[in-house]
CSV table of C-alpha atoms in Angstrom, one decimal:
chain,number,residue,atom,x,y,z
A,1,MET,CA,0.9,-19.9,-21.2
A,2,THR,CA,0.4,-17.5,-18.3
A,3,PRO,CA,2.3,-18.6,-15.2
A,4,PRO,CA,0.3,-19.1,-12.0
A,5,LEU,CA,0.2,-16.2,-9.5
A,6,VAL,CA,0.2,-18.7,-6.6
A,7,ASP,CA,2.4,-21.8,-6.2
A,8,HIS,CA,5.2,-23.4,-4.2
A,9,LEU,CA,8.9,-22.6,-4.7
A,10,ARG,CA,11.7,-25.1,-4.0
A,11,VAL,CA,15.2,-23.9,-3.2
A,12,THR,CA,17.8,-25.0,-5.8
A,13,ALA,CA,20.8,-23.1,-4.5
A,14,VAL,CA,22.0,-21.0,-1.6
A,15,ARG,CA,25.0,-18.7,-2.0
A,16,ARG,CA,26.5,-16.3,0.6
A,17,LEU,CA,27.2,-13.1,-1.4
A,18,SER,CA,28.7,-11.1,1.5
A,19,PRO,CA,28.7,-11.0,5.3
A,20,HIS,CA,25.1,-9.6,5.3
A,21,LEU,CA,23.6,-10.9,2.1
A,22,VAL,CA,22.6,-14.4,0.9
A,23,ARG,CA,21.2,-15.3,-2.5
A,24,VAL,CA,18.6,-18.0,-2.7
A,25,SER,CA,17.6,-19.5,-6.0
A,26,PHE,CA,14.1,-21.0,-6.4
A,27,THR,CA,12.3,-23.1,-9.0
A,28,GLY,CA,8.7,-23.8,-9.4
A,29,PRO,CA,5.8,-24.2,-11.8
A,30,GLY,CA,5.5,-21.4,-14.4
A,31,LEU,CA,8.9,-19.8,-13.7
A,32,GLU,CA,10.1,-20.6,-17.2
A,33,ASN,CA,7.5,-18.2,-18.6
A,34,LEU,CA,7.6,-15.6,-15.9
A,35,PRO,CA,7.2,-12.0,-17.3
A,36,THR,CA,9.8,-9.6,-15.9
A,37,TRP,CA,10.2,-5.9,-15.2
A,38,PRO,CA,12.5,-3.8,-13.0
A,39,ASP,CA,11.8,-3.7,-9.2
A,40,GLN,CA,9.7,-6.8,-9.5
A,41,GLN,CA,8.0,-7.6,-6.2
A,42,LEU,CA,6.5,-10.9,-5.0
A,43,LYS,CA,5.1,-12.1,-1.7
A,44,LEU,CA,7.0,-15.0,-0.2
A,45,CYS,CA,5.0,-17.3,2.2
A,46,PHE,CA,7.2,-18.8,5.0
A,47,PRO,CA,6.1,-21.9,6.9
A,48,GLN,CA,5.3,-21.7,10.6
A,49,PRO,CA,7.6,-23.5,13.1
A,50,GLY,CA,7.2,-27.2,12.8
A,51,GLN,CA,6.0,-27.1,9.2
A,52,THR,CA,8.1,-28.4,6.3
A,53,GLU,CA,6.1,-26.3,3.8
A,54,PRO,CA,3.6,-23.5,4.1
A,55,VAL,CA,-0.1,-24.0,4.0
A,56,LEU,CA,-0.9,-22.3,0.7
A,57,PRO,CA,-4.5,-21.6,-0.5
A,58,ALA,CA,-4.9,-22.2,-4.2
A,59,LEU,CA,-5.9,-19.3,-6.4
A,60,PRO,CA,-9.7,-19.6,-6.9
A,61,PRO,CA,-11.0,-20.7,-10.4
A,62,ASP,CA,-12.0,-17.1,-11.2
A,63,GLY,CA,-8.4,-15.9,-10.5
A,64,ASP,CA,-9.6,-13.3,-8.0
A,65,PRO,CA,-6.6,-12.4,-5.8
A,66,MET,CA,-8.8,-10.9,-3.2
A,67,ARG,CA,-10.6,-14.2,-2.6
A,68,TRP,CA,-7.2,-15.9,-2.4
A,69,TYR,CA,-6.2,-13.4,0.4
A,70,GLN,CA,-9.5,-14.0,2.1
A,71,ALA,CA,-8.8,-17.8,2.1
A,72,TYR,CA,-5.3,-17.0,3.4
A,73,LEU,CA,-6.7,-15.0,6.3
A,74,ALA,CA,-9.1,-17.8,7.1
A,75,ILE,CA,-6.2,-20.2,7.9
A,76,PRO,CA,-5.8,-20.5,11.7
A,77,ALA,CA,-3.1,-18.1,12.9
A,78,ALA,CA,-0.9,-21.0,14.2
A,79,GLU,CA,-0.8,-22.5,10.7
A,80,ARG,CA,-1.0,-19.4,8.5
A,81,PRO,CA,2.2,-18.7,6.6
A,82,VAL,CA,4.1,-15.5,7.2
A,83,LEU,CA,3.9,-13.2,4.2
A,84,ARG,CA,6.8,-10.9,3.3
A,85,SER,CA,7.6,-8.8,0.2
A,86,TYR,CA,10.8,-9.4,-1.7
A,87,THR,CA,12.4,-8.3,-5.0
A,88,VAL,CA,13.2,-10.7,-7.8
A,89,ARG,CA,16.9,-10.1,-8.3
A,90,ALA,CA,17.2,-12.2,-11.5
A,91,HIS,CA,15.1,-14.5,-13.7
A,92,HIS,CA,16.7,-17.5,-15.5
A,93,PRO,CA,14.0,-18.8,-17.9
A,94,GLU,CA,16.4,-21.5,-19.3
A,95,THR,CA,16.4,-23.2,-15.8
A,96,ALA,CA,13.0,-22.0,-14.7
A,97,THR,CA,14.6,-20.3,-11.6
A,98,ILE,CA,14.6,-16.9,-9.9
A,99,ASP,CA,17.1,-15.4,-7.5
A,100,VAL,CA,16.0,-13.6,-4.4
A,101,ASP,CA,18.6,-11.8,-2.1
A,102,PHE,CA,18.0,-11.8,1.6
A,103,VAL,CA,19.6,-9.4,4.1
A,104,LEU,CA,20.8,-11.0,7.2
A,105,HIS,CA,20.2,-8.4,9.9
A,106,GLY,CA,22.1,-8.5,13.2
A,107,GLY,CA,20.3,-9.0,16.5
A,108,ALA,CA,16.9,-10.6,16.8
A,109,ASP,CA,15.8,-12.0,13.4
A,110,GLY,CA,12.3,-11.9,12.0
A,111,PRO,CA,10.8,-15.1,10.5
A,112,ALA,CA,12.1,-14.4,6.9
A,113,THR,CA,15.6,-13.5,8.0
A,114,ALA,CA,15.8,-16.5,10.3
A,115,TRP,CA,14.6,-18.8,7.4
A,116,ALA,CA,17.2,-17.3,5.0
A,117,ALA,CA,20.0,-17.8,7.5
A,118,ARG,CA,19.5,-21.6,7.6
A,119,ALA,CA,18.0,-22.2,4.0
A,120,GLU,CA,19.0,-25.4,2.3
A,121,VAL,CA,18.5,-26.9,-1.1
A,122,GLY,CA,15.1,-28.6,-1.2
A,123,ASP,CA,13.4,-26.2,1.3
A,124,LEU,CA,9.9,-25.1,0.2
A,125,LEU,CA,8.2,-21.7,0.3
A,126,GLY,CA,5.1,-20.4,-1.2
A,127,ARG,CA,4.6,-17.4,-3.4
A,128,TYR,CA,2.0,-14.9,-4.5
A,129,GLY,CA,3.1,-13.0,-7.6
A,130,PRO,CA,4.8,-11.3,-9.2
A,131,ASP,CA,1.6,-9.5,-10.2
A,132,ALA,CA,2.0,-7.0,-13.1
A,133,GLN,CA,-0.7,-4.7,-11.7
A,134,TYR,CA,1.8,-3.7,-9.0
A,135,ALA,CA,4.6,-2.8,-11.5
A,136,ARG,CA,5.8,0.8,-11.0
A,137,PRO,CA,8.0,1.9,-13.9
A,138,LEU,CA,10.3,4.9,-13.5
A,139,GLY,CA,9.1,8.1,-15.2
A,140,GLU,CA,10.9,10.0,-17.8
A,141,SER,CA,13.8,12.2,-16.7
A,142,ASP,CA,17.4,13.2,-17.5
A,143,TRP,CA,18.7,11.7,-14.3
A,144,VAL,CA,17.6,9.5,-11.4
A,145,LEU,CA,18.9,9.6,-7.8
A,146,PHE,CA,18.8,6.2,-6.1
A,147,ALA,CA,19.3,6.0,-2.3
A,148,GLY,CA,18.8,3.1,0.0
A,149,ASP,CA,20.3,0.6,2.4
A,150,LEU,CA,21.2,-3.0,1.8
A,151,THR,CA,17.6,-4.1,1.6
A,152,ALA,CA,17.1,-1.8,-1.4
A,153,LEU,CA,20.2,-3.1,-3.3
A,154,PRO,CA,18.3,-5.8,-5.3
A,155,ALA,CA,15.6,-3.4,-6.5
A,156,ILE,CA,18.1,-0.6,-7.3
A,157,ALA,CA,20.3,-3.1,-9.2
A,158,THR,CA,17.4,-4.2,-11.5
A,159,LEU,CA,16.3,-0.6,-12.0
A,160,LEU,CA,19.9,0.4,-13.0
A,161,GLU,CA,19.9,-2.5,-15.5
A,162,SER,CA,16.8,-1.1,-17.2
A,163,LEU,CA,18.1,2.5,-17.8
A,164,ALA,CA,19.0,3.7,-21.2
A,165,PRO,CA,22.4,5.1,-22.1
A,166,ASP,CA,21.1,8.7,-22.3
A,167,ARG,CA,20.2,8.8,-18.6
A,168,LYS,CA,22.4,9.5,-15.6
A,169,ALA,CA,22.2,7.6,-12.4
A,170,LEU,CA,23.4,8.8,-9.0
A,171,VAL,CA,23.4,5.9,-6.5
A,172,TYR,CA,24.0,6.1,-2.8
A,173,LEU,CA,23.9,2.7,-1.1
A,174,GLU,CA,24.4,2.2,2.7
A,175,VAL,CA,26.1,-1.0,3.7
A,176,PRO,CA,27.2,-2.5,7.0
A,177,ASP,CA,30.6,-3.5,5.7
A,178,THR,CA,32.7,-2.8,2.7
A,179,ALA,CA,32.6,-6.5,2.0
A,180,ASP,CA,28.8,-6.0,1.2
A,181,GLU,CA,29.6,-3.9,-1.8
A,182,GLN,CA,28.7,-5.5,-5.2
A,183,PRO,CA,29.4,-4.7,-8.8
A,184,LEU,CA,26.4,-3.0,-10.5
A,185,THR,CA,25.8,-2.8,-14.2
A,186,THR,CA,23.9,-0.3,-16.3
A,187,ALA,CA,24.0,1.3,-19.7
A,188,ALA,CA,23.4,4.7,-18.1
A,189,GLU,CA,26.1,7.1,-16.9
A,190,LEU,CA,26.7,5.9,-13.4
A,191,GLU,CA,27.9,7.7,-10.3
A,192,LEU,CA,28.1,5.2,-7.5
A,193,HIS,CA,28.7,5.9,-3.8
A,194,TRP,CA,29.0,3.2,-1.1
A,195,VAL,CA,28.2,4.6,2.3
A,196,ARG,CA,29.2,2.9,5.5
A,197,GLN,CA,26.3,2.3,7.9
A,198,GLY,CA,25.9,4.8,10.7
A,199,PRO,CA,23.5,7.3,12.2
A,200,ASP,CA,22.2,9.6,9.4
A,201,ALA,CA,25.1,8.3,7.2
A,202,LEU,CA,22.9,8.0,4.1
A,203,LEU,CA,21.1,11.3,4.7
A,204,ASN,CA,24.4,13.1,5.1
A,205,ALA,CA,25.8,11.5,2.0
A,206,VAL,CA,22.8,12.6,-0.1
A,207,ARG,CA,23.0,16.1,1.4
A,208,GLY,CA,26.5,16.4,0.0
A,209,ALA,CA,25.5,15.2,-3.5
A,210,GLU,CA,25.7,17.5,-6.4
A,211,LEU,CA,22.6,16.9,-8.4
A,212,PRO,CA,22.9,17.3,-12.2
A,213,SER,CA,21.0,19.8,-14.3
A,214,GLY,CA,17.9,18.9,-16.2
A,215,THR,CA,14.9,17.0,-15.0
A,216,GLY,CA,15.3,14.5,-12.2
A,217,LEU,CA,13.6,11.8,-10.3
A,218,ALA,CA,14.4,10.1,-6.9
A,219,TRP,CA,13.9,6.5,-5.9
A,220,LEU,CA,14.3,5.9,-2.1
A,221,ALA,CA,13.9,2.7,-0.1
A,222,GLY,CA,15.1,1.1,3.1
A,223,GLU,CA,14.5,1.7,6.8
A,224,ALA,CA,11.3,3.7,7.0
A,225,GLY,CA,12.6,6.5,9.2
A,226,ALA,CA,15.7,7.0,7.0
A,227,VAL,CA,13.6,7.1,3.9
A,228,ARG,CA,11.3,9.8,5.4
A,229,SER,CA,14.3,11.9,6.3
A,230,LEU,CA,15.7,11.6,2.8
A,231,ARG,CA,12.4,12.6,1.2
A,232,ARG,CA,12.0,15.6,3.4
A,233,HIS,CA,15.5,16.7,2.6
A,234,LEU,CA,14.9,16.4,-1.1
A,235,VAL,CA,11.6,18.3,-0.9
A,236,GLY,CA,12.4,20.9,1.7
A,237,GLU,CA,16.1,21.6,1.0
A,238,ARG,CA,16.5,20.6,-2.7
A,239,GLY,CA,13.1,21.8,-3.9
A,240,MET,CA,12.1,18.5,-5.6
A,241,ALA,CA,8.4,18.0,-6.3
A,242,LYS,CA,6.9,15.3,-4.2
A,243,ARG,CA,5.4,13.7,-7.3
A,244,ASP,CA,9.0,13.1,-8.6
A,245,ILE,CA,10.0,11.0,-5.6
A,246,GLU,CA,9.2,7.3,-5.3
A,247,PHE,CA,9.7,6.2,-1.7
A,248,THR,CA,9.1,3.0,0.3
A,249,GLY,CA,9.9,2.0,3.9
A,250,TYR,CA,10.9,-1.6,3.5
A,251,TRP,CA,11.4,-2.2,7.3
A,252,ARG,CA,11.2,-0.4,10.6
A,253,LEU,CA,13.9,-0.2,13.3
A,254,ARG,CA,13.1,-2.6,16.1
A,255,LEU,CA,9.7,-3.4,14.7
A,256,THR,CA,8.3,-6.0,12.2
A,257,GLN,CA,5.6,-5.6,9.5
A,258,ASP,CA,3.1,-7.2,12.0
A,259,ASP,CA,3.6,-4.5,14.7
A,260,ALA,CA,1.2,-1.6,14.9
A,261,PRO,CA,2.1,1.7,13.1
A,262,THR,CA,4.2,4.2,15.0
A,263,GLU,CA,3.6,7.9,15.1
A,264,GLU,CA,6.3,8.2,12.4
A,265,ASP,CA,4.5,5.7,10.2
A,266,MET,CA,1.3,7.6,10.6
A,267,ALA,CA,3.2,10.8,9.6
A,268,GLU,CA,4.3,9.1,6.4
A,269,VAL,CA,0.8,8.1,5.5
A,270,GLN,CA,-0.4,11.7,6.3
A,271,GLU,CA,2.2,13.1,3.9
A,272,ARG,CA,1.1,10.7,1.2
A,273,LEU,CA,-2.5,11.4,1.7
A,274,ALA,CA,-2.0,15.2,1.7
A,275,GLU,CA,-0.7,15.1,-1.9
A,276,VAL,CA,-2.8,12.5,-3.7
A,277,SER,CA,-6.3,12.2,-5.1
A,278,GLN,CA,-8.1,9.0,-6.1
A,279,PRO,CA,-7.8,7.2,-8.4
A,280,THR,CA,-4.3,8.5,-9.4
A,281,GLY,CA,-3.1,8.1,-5.8
A,282,LEU,CA,-4.3,4.5,-5.5
A,283,ASP,CA,-0.8,3.3,-4.7
A,284,THR,CA,-0.8,5.3,-1.5
A,285,PHE,CA,-4.0,3.7,-0.3
A,286,GLU,CA,-2.8,0.2,-1.3
A,287,ARG,CA,0.4,0.7,0.7
A,288,ALA,CA,-1.5,2.0,3.7
A,289,TYR,CA,-3.7,-1.1,3.8
A,290,GLY,CA,-0.8,-3.4,3.0
A,291,GLU,CA,1.4,-1.9,5.7
A,292,ASN,CA,-1.4,-1.7,8.3
A,293,SER,CA,-0.8,2.0,8.6
A,294,ALA,CA,-4.1,3.4,7.3
A,295,PRO,CA,-5.2,6.0,9.9
A,296,TRP,CA,-8.9,5.5,9.1
A,297,VAL,CA,-8.8,1.8,9.8
A,298,ILE,CA,-10.0,1.6,13.5
A,299,GLY,CA,-11.5,-1.9,13.6
A,300,GLU,CA,-15.1,-0.5,14.2
A,301,PRO,CA,-17.6,1.7,12.5
A,302,GLN,CA,-17.5,5.4,13.0
A,303,PRO,CA,-19.6,6.5,16.0
A,304,ALA,CA,-21.3,9.1,13.8
A,305,VAL,CA,-22.4,6.4,11.3
A,306,VAL,CA,-23.7,4.2,14.1
A,307,GLU,CA,-25.8,7.1,15.4
A,308,LEU,CA,-27.2,7.7,11.9
A,309,ALA,CA,-28.2,4.1,11.6
A,310,ALA,CA,-29.8,4.1,15.1
A,311,ALA,CA,-31.8,7.2,14.0
A,312,GLY,CA,-33.2,5.3,11.0
A,313,GLU,CA,-31.3,7.4,8.4
A,314,PHE,CA,-30.6,4.5,6.1
A,315,ARG,CA,-33.4,3.1,3.8
A,316,GLY,CA,-33.8,1.1,0.6
A,317,GLU,CA,-30.7,0.1,-1.4
A,318,VAL,CA,-27.6,1.4,0.3
A,319,LEU,CA,-24.2,2.1,-1.2
A,320,ASP,CA,-21.1,2.4,1.1
A,321,VAL,CA,-18.7,4.2,-1.2
A,322,GLY,CA,-15.0,4.1,-0.3
A,323,CYS,CA,-15.9,1.4,2.2
A,324,GLY,CA,-12.3,0.7,3.2
A,325,ASP,CA,-12.1,-2.4,5.4
A,326,GLY,CA,-15.9,-2.8,5.4
A,327,GLN,CA,-16.9,-2.0,9.0
A,328,HIS,CA,-19.8,0.2,8.0
A,329,THR,CA,-21.1,-2.2,5.4
A,330,ILE,CA,-20.9,-5.1,7.9
A,331,HIS,CA,-22.7,-3.0,10.6
A,332,LEU,CA,-25.5,-1.9,8.3
A,333,THR,CA,-25.9,-5.4,6.9
A,334,ALA,CA,-26.3,-6.7,10.5
A,335,LEU,CA,-29.1,-4.2,11.0
A,336,GLY,CA,-31.0,-5.7,8.0
A,337,HIS,CA,-30.1,-3.2,5.3
A,338,ARG,CA,-29.3,-4.1,1.7
A,339,VAL,CA,-25.8,-2.7,1.4
A,340,LEU,CA,-23.0,-2.8,-1.2
A,341,GLY,CA,-19.6,-1.7,-0.1
A,342,VAL,CA,-17.2,-0.5,-2.9
A,343,ASP,CA,-13.7,0.7,-2.9
A,344,TYR,CA,-11.1,1.4,-5.6
A,345,SER,CA,-8.4,-0.4,-3.5
A,346,ALA,CA,-8.2,-4.1,-4.1
A,347,LEU,CA,-6.4,-4.6,-0.8
A,348,ALA,CA,-9.2,-2.7,1.0
A,349,ILE,CA,-11.9,-5.0,-0.5
A,350,THR,CA,-9.7,-8.0,0.5
A,351,ALA,CA,-9.6,-6.8,4.0
A,352,ALA,CA,-13.4,-6.1,4.0
A,353,ARG,CA,-14.2,-9.6,2.8
A,354,ALA,CA,-12.0,-11.1,5.4
A,355,ASN,CA,-13.6,-9.0,8.1
A,356,ALA,CA,-17.0,-10.2,6.9
A,357,VAL,CA,-15.9,-13.8,7.2
A,358,ARG,CA,-14.7,-13.2,10.8
A,359,ALA,CA,-18.0,-11.5,11.6
A,360,GLN,CA,-20.0,-14.3,9.9
A,361,SER,CA,-21.7,-11.5,7.9
A,362,PRO,CA,-23.2,-11.8,4.4
A,363,ALA,CA,-22.0,-8.3,3.6
A,364,ARG,CA,-21.2,-7.7,-0.1
A,365,PHE,CA,-18.1,-5.9,-1.5
A,366,GLU,CA,-16.8,-5.0,-4.9
A,367,VAL,CA,-13.9,-3.1,-6.4
A,368,ALA,CA,-15.2,0.0,-8.1
A,369,ASN,CA,-14.1,3.4,-9.3
A,370,ALA,CA,-16.0,6.1,-7.4
A,371,LEU,CA,-15.6,8.4,-10.4
A,372,ASP,CA,-17.6,6.0,-12.5
A,373,LEU,CA,-20.1,4.1,-10.4
A,374,GLY,CA,-22.3,3.2,-13.3
A,375,PRO,CA,-25.0,4.8,-15.6
A,376,GLU,CA,-28.2,3.7,-13.8
A,377,PRO,CA,-29.9,5.1,-10.6
A,378,ARG,CA,-29.9,2.2,-8.2
A,379,TYR,CA,-29.4,3.6,-4.6
A,380,ASP,CA,-31.7,5.2,-2.1
A,381,THR,CA,-29.0,6.0,0.5
A,382,VAL,CA,-25.3,6.5,0.1
A,383,LEU,CA,-22.7,6.6,2.8
A,384,ASP,CA,-19.4,8.5,2.2
A,385,SER,CA,-17.2,8.2,5.2
A,386,ALA,CA,-13.8,9.9,4.5
A,387,LEU,CA,-13.8,9.6,0.7
A,388,PHE,CA,-14.9,13.0,-0.6
A,389,HIS,CA,-12.1,14.9,1.1
A,390,VAL,CA,-9.3,13.0,-0.7
A,391,PHE,CA,-10.4,14.3,-4.2
A,392,GLY,CA,-8.9,17.3,-5.9
A,393,ALA,CA,-11.2,19.8,-7.6
A,394,ALA,CA,-11.5,18.0,-11.0
A,395,ASP,CA,-12.0,14.5,-9.4
A,396,ARG,CA,-14.4,16.0,-6.9
A,397,ALA,CA,-16.7,17.2,-9.7
A,398,ALA,CA,-16.5,13.9,-11.5
A,399,TYR,CA,-17.3,12.1,-8.2
A,400,VAL,CA,-20.4,14.2,-7.5
A,401,ARG,CA,-21.6,13.6,-11.1
A,402,SER,CA,-21.0,9.8,-10.6
A,403,LEU,CA,-23.0,9.8,-7.4
A,404,HIS,CA,-25.9,11.7,-9.1
A,405,ARG,CA,-26.1,9.1,-11.8
A,406,VAL,CA,-26.4,6.1,-9.4
A,407,CYS,CA,-28.8,7.8,-6.9
A,408,ARG,CA,-32.5,7.6,-7.4
A,409,PRO,CA,-34.4,11.0,-7.2
A,410,GLY,CA,-34.9,11.8,-3.5
A,411,ALA,CA,-31.9,9.6,-2.5
A,412,VAL,CA,-29.9,10.8,0.5
A,413,LEU,CA,-26.1,11.0,0.8
A,414,HIS,CA,-24.6,11.0,4.3
A,415,LEU,CA,-21.2,12.7,4.0
A,416,LEU,CA,-18.6,12.5,6.7
A,417,ALA,CA,-15.4,14.4,5.8
A,418,LEU,CA,-12.4,15.7,7.7
A,419,SER,CA,-12.9,19.4,8.5
A,420,ASP,CA,-10.4,22.3,7.8
A,421,LYS,CA,-10.8,23.1,11.5
A,422,GLY,CA,-8.3,20.1,11.9
A,423,PRO,CA,-5.9,18.7,12.7
A,424,GLY,CA,-6.7,15.6,10.7
A,425,PHE,CA,-4.6,12.9,9.1
A,426,GLY,CA,-4.5,14.2,5.5
A,427,PRO,CA,-6.7,16.2,3.2
A,428,GLU,CA,-9.3,18.4,4.9
A,429,VAL,CA,-12.1,20.4,3.4
A,430,SER,CA,-14.1,23.5,4.3
A,431,ASP,CA,-17.9,23.7,4.4
A,432,SER,CA,-17.8,26.0,1.4
A,433,VAL,CA,-16.1,23.3,-0.7
A,434,ILE,CA,-18.9,20.9,0.2
A,435,ARG,CA,-21.6,23.5,-0.6
A,436,ALA,CA,-19.9,24.3,-4.0
A,437,ALA,CA,-19.5,20.7,-5.0
A,438,PHE,CA,-23.2,19.9,-4.4
A,439,ALA,CA,-24.6,23.2,-5.7
A,440,GLU,CA,-26.4,21.6,-8.7
A,441,GLY,CA,-28.6,18.6,-8.7
A,442,TRP,CA,-28.6,18.4,-4.9
A,443,VAL,CA,-30.1,20.0,-1.8
A,444,ILE,CA,-28.0,20.2,1.3
A,445,GLU,CA,-30.5,19.6,4.1
A,446,SER,CA,-27.9,19.8,6.9
A,447,LEU,CA,-24.2,20.5,7.3
A,448,ALA,CA,-22.8,20.5,10.9
A,449,ASP,CA,-19.7,20.0,12.9
A,450,ALA,CA,-19.0,16.4,13.8
A,451,GLU,CA,-16.2,14.1,14.8
A,452,TYR,CA,-14.3,11.5,12.8
A,453,ARG,CA,-12.5,8.8,14.8
A,454,GLY,CA,-9.0,7.9,13.4
A,455,VAL,CA,-5.6,6.6,14.4
A,456,VAL,CA,-3.6,9.4,16.0
A,457,GLY,CA,-0.6,7.4,17.3
A,458,GLN,CA,0.6,4.3,19.0
A,459,ALA,CA,-1.0,3.3,22.3
A,460,GLU,CA,1.1,2.1,25.3
A,461,ASP,CA,0.3,-1.5,24.6
A,462,GLY,CA,1.7,-1.2,21.1
A,463,GLY,CA,-1.7,-1.0,19.4
A,464,LYS,CA,-3.4,1.9,17.7
A,465,GLN,CA,-4.2,5.0,19.7
A,466,LEU,CA,-7.6,6.4,18.5
A,467,GLY,CA,-8.7,10.0,18.7
A,468,ASP,CA,-11.7,12.1,17.5
A,469,LEU,CA,-10.9,14.6,14.8
A,470,PRO,CA,-12.9,17.6,13.6
A,471,ALA,CA,-15.2,16.7,10.7
A,472,TRP,CA,-18.3,17.7,8.8
A,473,LEU,CA,-21.4,15.7,8.7
A,474,ALA,CA,-23.8,16.5,5.9
A,475,LYS,CA,-27.1,15.2,4.8
A,476,ILE,CA,-27.5,15.9,1.1
A,477,ARG,CA,-30.6,15.0,-1.0
A,478,ARG,CA,-30.4,14.2,-4.8
A,479,VAL,CA,-33.0,16.1,-6.8
């Protein structure tokens, strides 16, 4: 029997492992059959002050996680549980329990840390997951470098336990106190270094590491700024390929997950976007939506698209491809157009549906692969706002063929893409790339300089600072 993705958890034990680490054991429906994998993530739902248990929407009958998240967002803010991501440290099927390790930070505690500091047997939380679609197995290599702070310890421990004897693991773990050090087990050849917490301590320790010969991978996690510095060191000074480095900012210094992205957060997203192409780079886009750091999410439709709509440039059946959080689909639907918004990111579609609920809009959204939109011509107008430019050459050609298949003869594609006249926030294209991509089966009726509004930093009030970036706006007709 498949365990439920959504349910309550009850605390069965609380154990202080070290001065800054507490292990909480939970039981709940389905945990006896829980499938496991290394670095297994789940969302914990913490109750609001005054609640004894979180308000937890049930998973809908069709099992659609996006509709669950939509129901979650529909809960009034004062009652809506706080969601935070944690690692399953251990699974005990014989007792139907899981262990989750919580780091007790010093200073002002966030809601999850504050809960963990006073957790007692019998307390109730909610969970979403673990969901196997978010499992990220390590690739093949001769050796793996692990580096992180105390928040990364549970994930690193489970990854070490999964390694085969023929691999070598170099581990650098930064801890506030020597009493926070823990025994780690692995069948691999292990070189373990405990690093005392301090400015650039982890970075300096990794700088001094002697990396083995052979093929290598790196796995980095912890405070977002430290992770970025480690990754830049490995790429810039060690010559590691970016594709060989898995990196995640678990937390931000002096900020919570709910705060707006900083300029450094934006830089991280820009780095990710500069090296990926849909759909192979889906994880980058999922993280950007999940961490509220997507630089194209501005809470409103693009001015260039609003002007197109006002000029009557949308007709018939409309496809908003790469719709993101749905602002264009919602805007065009409000104007009376028949529009379908599609995106490859499930989190994007979840956000779009939630935005439609807030706007009281009947806008329609679906998860879809832009490289395979279907075999039948169905659309008279297509909007591509900041999707085309993320594709590499091979995917770009597949995307254009996919568009051609679903467009009726005479259909119009409105293409808004970041220009190589930049700066932008990621991949940029030249006008010649656009012309070459649509050289067969299409006629480019216009291709002009335009502007794309994106997030360029953090505003003084802590919100997102918007700016207009150089872009191309093309009108392309399918023949």
